[in-house]
Short mmCIF file of C-alpha atoms and ligand atoms in Angstrom, two decimals:
data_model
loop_
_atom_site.label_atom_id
_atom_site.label_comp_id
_atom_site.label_asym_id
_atom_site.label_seq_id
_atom_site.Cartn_x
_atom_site.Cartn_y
_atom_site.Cartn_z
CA UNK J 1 79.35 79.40 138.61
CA UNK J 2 76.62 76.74 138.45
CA UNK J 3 77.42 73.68 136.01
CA UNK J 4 75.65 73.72 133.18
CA UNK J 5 73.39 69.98 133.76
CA UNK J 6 70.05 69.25 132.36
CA UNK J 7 68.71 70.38 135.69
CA UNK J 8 70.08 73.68 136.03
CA UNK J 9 69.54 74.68 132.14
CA UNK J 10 65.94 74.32 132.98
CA UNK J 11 66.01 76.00 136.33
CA UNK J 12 63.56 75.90 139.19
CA UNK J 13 61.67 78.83 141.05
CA UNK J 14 63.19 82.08 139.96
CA UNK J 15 64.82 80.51 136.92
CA UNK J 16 61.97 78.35 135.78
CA UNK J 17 60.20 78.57 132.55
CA UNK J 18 57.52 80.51 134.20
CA UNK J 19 59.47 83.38 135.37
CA UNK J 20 61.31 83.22 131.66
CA UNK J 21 58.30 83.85 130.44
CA UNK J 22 57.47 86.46 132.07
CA UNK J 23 60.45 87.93 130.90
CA UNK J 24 59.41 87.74 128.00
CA UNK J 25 56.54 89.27 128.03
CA UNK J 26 58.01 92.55 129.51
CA UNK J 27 60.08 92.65 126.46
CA UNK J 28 57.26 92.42 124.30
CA UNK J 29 55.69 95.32 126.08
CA UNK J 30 58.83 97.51 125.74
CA UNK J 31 58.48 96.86 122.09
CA UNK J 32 60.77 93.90 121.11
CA UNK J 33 58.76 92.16 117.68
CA UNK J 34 60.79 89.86 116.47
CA UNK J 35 59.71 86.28 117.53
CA UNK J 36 62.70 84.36 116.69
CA UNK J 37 64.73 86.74 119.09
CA UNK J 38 62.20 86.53 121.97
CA UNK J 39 62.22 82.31 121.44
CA UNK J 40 66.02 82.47 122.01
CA UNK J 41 66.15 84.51 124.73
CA UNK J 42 63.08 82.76 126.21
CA UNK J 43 65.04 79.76 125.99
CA UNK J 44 68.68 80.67 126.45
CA UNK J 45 69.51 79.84 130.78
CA UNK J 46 70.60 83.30 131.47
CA UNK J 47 70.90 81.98 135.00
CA UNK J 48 73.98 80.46 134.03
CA UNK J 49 76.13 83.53 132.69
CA UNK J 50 76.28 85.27 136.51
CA UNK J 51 76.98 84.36 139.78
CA UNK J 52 74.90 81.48 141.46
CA UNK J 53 74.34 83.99 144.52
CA UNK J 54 73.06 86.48 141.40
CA UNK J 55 70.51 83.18 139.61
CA UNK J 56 67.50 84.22 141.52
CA UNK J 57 67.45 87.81 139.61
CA UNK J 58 68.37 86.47 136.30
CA UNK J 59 65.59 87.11 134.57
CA UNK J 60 64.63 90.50 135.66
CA UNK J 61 65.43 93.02 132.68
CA UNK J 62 68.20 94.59 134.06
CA UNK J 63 72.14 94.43 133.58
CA UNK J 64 73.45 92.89 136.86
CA UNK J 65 77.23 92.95 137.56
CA UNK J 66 79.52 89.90 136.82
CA UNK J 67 83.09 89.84 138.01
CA UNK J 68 86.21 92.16 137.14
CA UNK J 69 83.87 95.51 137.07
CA UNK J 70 81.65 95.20 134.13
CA UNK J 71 78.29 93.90 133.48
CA UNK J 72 76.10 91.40 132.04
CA UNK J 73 73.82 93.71 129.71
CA UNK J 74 69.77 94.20 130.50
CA UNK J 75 67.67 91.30 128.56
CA UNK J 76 65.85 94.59 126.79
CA UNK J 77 69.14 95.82 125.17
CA UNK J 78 69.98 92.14 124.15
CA UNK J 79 66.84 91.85 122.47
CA UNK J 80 67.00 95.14 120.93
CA UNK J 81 70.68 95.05 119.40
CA UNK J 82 70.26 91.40 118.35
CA UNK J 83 66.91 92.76 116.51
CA UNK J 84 69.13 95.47 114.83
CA UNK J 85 71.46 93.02 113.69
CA UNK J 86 68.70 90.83 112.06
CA UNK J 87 66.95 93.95 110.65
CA UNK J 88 69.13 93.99 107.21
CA UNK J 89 68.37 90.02 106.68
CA UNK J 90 70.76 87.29 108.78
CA UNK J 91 74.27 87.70 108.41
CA UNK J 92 76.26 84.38 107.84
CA UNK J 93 78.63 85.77 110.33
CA UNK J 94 78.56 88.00 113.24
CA UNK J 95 81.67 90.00 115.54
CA UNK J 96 81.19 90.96 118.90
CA UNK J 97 83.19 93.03 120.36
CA UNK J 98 83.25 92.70 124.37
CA UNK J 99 82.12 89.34 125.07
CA UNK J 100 82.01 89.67 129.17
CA UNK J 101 79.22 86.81 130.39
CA UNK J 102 78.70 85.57 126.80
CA UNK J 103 75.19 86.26 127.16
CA UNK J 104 74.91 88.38 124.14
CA UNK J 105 77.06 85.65 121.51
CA UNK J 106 74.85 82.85 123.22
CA UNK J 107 71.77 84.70 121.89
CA UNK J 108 73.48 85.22 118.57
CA UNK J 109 74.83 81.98 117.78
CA UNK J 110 71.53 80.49 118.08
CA UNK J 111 70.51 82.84 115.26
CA UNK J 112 73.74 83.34 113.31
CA UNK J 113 76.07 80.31 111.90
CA UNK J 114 79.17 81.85 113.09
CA UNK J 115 80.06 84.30 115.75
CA UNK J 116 83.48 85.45 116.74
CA UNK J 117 83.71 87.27 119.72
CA UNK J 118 86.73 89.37 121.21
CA UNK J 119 87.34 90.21 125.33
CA UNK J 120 90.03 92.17 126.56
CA UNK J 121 90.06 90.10 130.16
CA UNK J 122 91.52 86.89 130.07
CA UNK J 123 89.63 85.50 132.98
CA UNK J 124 86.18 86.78 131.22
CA UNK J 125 86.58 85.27 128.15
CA UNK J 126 87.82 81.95 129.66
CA UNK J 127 84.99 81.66 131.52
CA UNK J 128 82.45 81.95 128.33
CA UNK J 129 84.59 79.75 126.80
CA UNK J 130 83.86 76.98 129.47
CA UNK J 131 79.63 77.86 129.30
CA UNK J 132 79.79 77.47 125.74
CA UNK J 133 81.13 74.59 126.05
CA UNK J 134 78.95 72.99 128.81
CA UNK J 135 76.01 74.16 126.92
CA UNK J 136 77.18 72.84 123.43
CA UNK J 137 77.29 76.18 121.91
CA UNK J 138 79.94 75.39 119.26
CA UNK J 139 79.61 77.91 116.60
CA UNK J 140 81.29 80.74 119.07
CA UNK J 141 84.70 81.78 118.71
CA UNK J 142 86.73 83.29 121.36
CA UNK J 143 89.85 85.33 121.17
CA UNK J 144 91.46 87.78 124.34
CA UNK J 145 92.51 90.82 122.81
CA UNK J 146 91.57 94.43 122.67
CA UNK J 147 88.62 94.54 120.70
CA UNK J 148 88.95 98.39 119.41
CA UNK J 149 91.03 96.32 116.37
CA UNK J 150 88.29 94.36 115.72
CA UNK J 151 89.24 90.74 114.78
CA UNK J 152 91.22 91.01 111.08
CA UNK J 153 91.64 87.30 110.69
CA UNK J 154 87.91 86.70 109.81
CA UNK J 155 86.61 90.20 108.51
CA UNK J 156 84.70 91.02 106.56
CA UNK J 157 81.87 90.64 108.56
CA UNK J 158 78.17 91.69 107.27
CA UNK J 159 77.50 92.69 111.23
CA UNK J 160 79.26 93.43 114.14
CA UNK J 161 77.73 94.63 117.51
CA UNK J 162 79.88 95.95 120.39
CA UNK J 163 79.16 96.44 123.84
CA UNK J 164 81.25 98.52 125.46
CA UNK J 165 81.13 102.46 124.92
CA UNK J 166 83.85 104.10 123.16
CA UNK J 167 84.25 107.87 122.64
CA UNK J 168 84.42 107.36 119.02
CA UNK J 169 83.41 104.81 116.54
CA UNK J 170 86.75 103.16 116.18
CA UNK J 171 87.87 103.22 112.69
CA UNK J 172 89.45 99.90 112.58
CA UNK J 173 85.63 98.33 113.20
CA UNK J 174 84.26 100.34 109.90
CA UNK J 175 87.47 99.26 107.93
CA UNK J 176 86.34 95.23 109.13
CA UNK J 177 82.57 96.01 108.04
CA UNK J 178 81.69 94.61 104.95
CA UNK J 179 79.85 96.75 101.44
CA UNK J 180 75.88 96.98 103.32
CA UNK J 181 77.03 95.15 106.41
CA UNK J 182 75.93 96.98 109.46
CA UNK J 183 77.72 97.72 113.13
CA UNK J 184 75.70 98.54 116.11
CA UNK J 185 77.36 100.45 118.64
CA UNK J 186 77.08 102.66 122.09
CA UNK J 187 79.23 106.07 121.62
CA UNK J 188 79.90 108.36 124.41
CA UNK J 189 81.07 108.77 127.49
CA UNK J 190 80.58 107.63 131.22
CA UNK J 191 78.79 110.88 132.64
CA UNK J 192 76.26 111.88 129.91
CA UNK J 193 74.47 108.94 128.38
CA UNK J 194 75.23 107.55 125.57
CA UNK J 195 74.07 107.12 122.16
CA UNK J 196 73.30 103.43 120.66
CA UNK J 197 74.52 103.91 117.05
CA UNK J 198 73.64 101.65 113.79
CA UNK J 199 76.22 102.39 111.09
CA UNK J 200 75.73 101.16 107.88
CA UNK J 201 77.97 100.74 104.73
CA UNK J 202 77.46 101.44 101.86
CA UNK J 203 80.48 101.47 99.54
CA UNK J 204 83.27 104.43 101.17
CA UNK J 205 80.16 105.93 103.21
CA UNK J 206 78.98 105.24 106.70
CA UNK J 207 75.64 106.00 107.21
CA UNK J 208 74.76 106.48 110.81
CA UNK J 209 71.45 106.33 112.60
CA UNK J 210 70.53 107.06 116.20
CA UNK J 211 68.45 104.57 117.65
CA UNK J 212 67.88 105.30 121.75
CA UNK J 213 70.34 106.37 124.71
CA UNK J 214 71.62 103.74 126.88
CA UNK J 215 74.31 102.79 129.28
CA UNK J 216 77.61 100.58 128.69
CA UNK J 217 80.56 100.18 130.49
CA UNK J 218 83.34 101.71 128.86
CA UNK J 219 85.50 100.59 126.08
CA UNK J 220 89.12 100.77 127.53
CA UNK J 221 92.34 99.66 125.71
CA UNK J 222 94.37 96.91 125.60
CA UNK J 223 93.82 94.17 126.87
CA UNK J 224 95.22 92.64 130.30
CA UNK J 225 98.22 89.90 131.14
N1 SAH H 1 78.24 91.20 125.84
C1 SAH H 1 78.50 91.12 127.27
C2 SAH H 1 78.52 92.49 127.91
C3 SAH H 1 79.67 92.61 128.85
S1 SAH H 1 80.08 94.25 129.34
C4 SAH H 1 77.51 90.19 127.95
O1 SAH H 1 76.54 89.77 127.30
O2 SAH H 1 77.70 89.85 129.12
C5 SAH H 1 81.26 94.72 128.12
C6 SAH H 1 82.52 93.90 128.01
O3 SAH H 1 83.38 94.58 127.08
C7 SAH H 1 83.33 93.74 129.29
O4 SAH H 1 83.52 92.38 129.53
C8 SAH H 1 84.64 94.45 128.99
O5 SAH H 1 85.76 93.83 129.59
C9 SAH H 1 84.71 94.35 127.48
N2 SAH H 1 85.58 95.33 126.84
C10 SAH H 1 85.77 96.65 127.13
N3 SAH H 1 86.66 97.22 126.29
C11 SAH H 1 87.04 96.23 125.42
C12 SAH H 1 87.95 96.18 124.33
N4 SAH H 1 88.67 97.25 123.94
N5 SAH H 1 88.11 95.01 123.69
C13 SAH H 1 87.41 93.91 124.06
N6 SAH H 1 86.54 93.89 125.08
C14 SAH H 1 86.35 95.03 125.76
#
């Protein structure tokens, strides 16, 4: 992992502002609109959530694998869920479910005032812990635990985004959602593609929406050690 100095945050060559830039540009083109979510992730080192052998293809818009089997999600999907999350108005507080790299709760805590953000592998979220840190990000909180609970401590929360696909939208997640708060979510399963869900509250009803098919690692349970 490459340590998080003035140098490295701004990057050289294939993780200079140039190639950032052209980033996000592509986004723009795929449809993303909202500025404030294109200046974070235009200025958010991506380069510094994967692998140093990995930096060089950081800012191509595609998921690239970190350790322990799952991903780092594509900079499109990032832009597009942290968009649905802002569509309703900012929350004051956000939950993430699955925080892998911490790419995804970087982007959001420069947006949100708090995030809380739950990993089932200790190793995963020990490592974000140790970017945030390095990069100052101190409005993200960590906890290792299975996720499919959601984090009771700190609910409600007016948004919560997951990403990792469950079969089902688990019902402990809704229960944690606050009256007009909204959870976006991928639902299905590993063969067919899945569905990226926005489920809003209103009172005892869950209103869903279907927004566009995409591809997340799975949402297993428990959580390890
Ligand atoms: N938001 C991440 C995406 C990582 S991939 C990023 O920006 O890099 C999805 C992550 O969800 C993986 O790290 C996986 O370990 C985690 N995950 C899967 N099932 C989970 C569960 N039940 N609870 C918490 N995390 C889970």
């Amino acid at each position: 992992m490459l340590k998080a100095t003035p140098e490295s945050i701004q990057g050289i060559g294939m993780t200079s502002q140039r190639t950032r830039d052209r980033l996000i540009q592509r986004l723009q083109h795929k449809g993303i609109k909202n500025e404030s979510v294109l200046e974070v992730i235009r200025t958010t080192p991506r380069h510094l959530f994967i692998d140093e052998a990995m930096a060089h293809r950081a800012y191509e818009d595609t998921s690239l694998p970190i350790n322990h089997g799952v991903t780092i999600s594509q900079p499109y999907i990032v832009a597009r869920m942290t968009e649905l999350i802002l569509s309703h108005g900012i929350p004051d507080k956000v939950l993430e479910v699955g925080t892998g790299s911490g790419y995804q709760a970087a982007i959001l805590s420069r947006l949100i005032k708090q995030v809380y953000s739950v990993e089932r592998i200790a190793a995963l979220s020990n490592q974000a812990r140790m970017r945030f840190s390095q990069l100052g990000y101190n409005n993200i909180h960590l906890r290792h635990t299975d996720g499919s609970w959601g984090w009771q401590e700190f609910a409600e929360y007016p948004a919560i985004i997951v990403t990792a696909a469950p079969s089902e939208v688990p019902d402990a997640l809704l229960q944690q959602l606050a009256d007009g708060g909204i959870l976006v979510i991928p639902v299905g399963n590993q063969t067919d593609s899945q569905s990226l869900l926005v489920v809003e509250r209103q009172g005892d009803e869950f209103v869903r929406e279907t927004i566009e098919n995409v591809f997340f690692v799975p949402m297993l349970n428990g959580a390890d050690r």
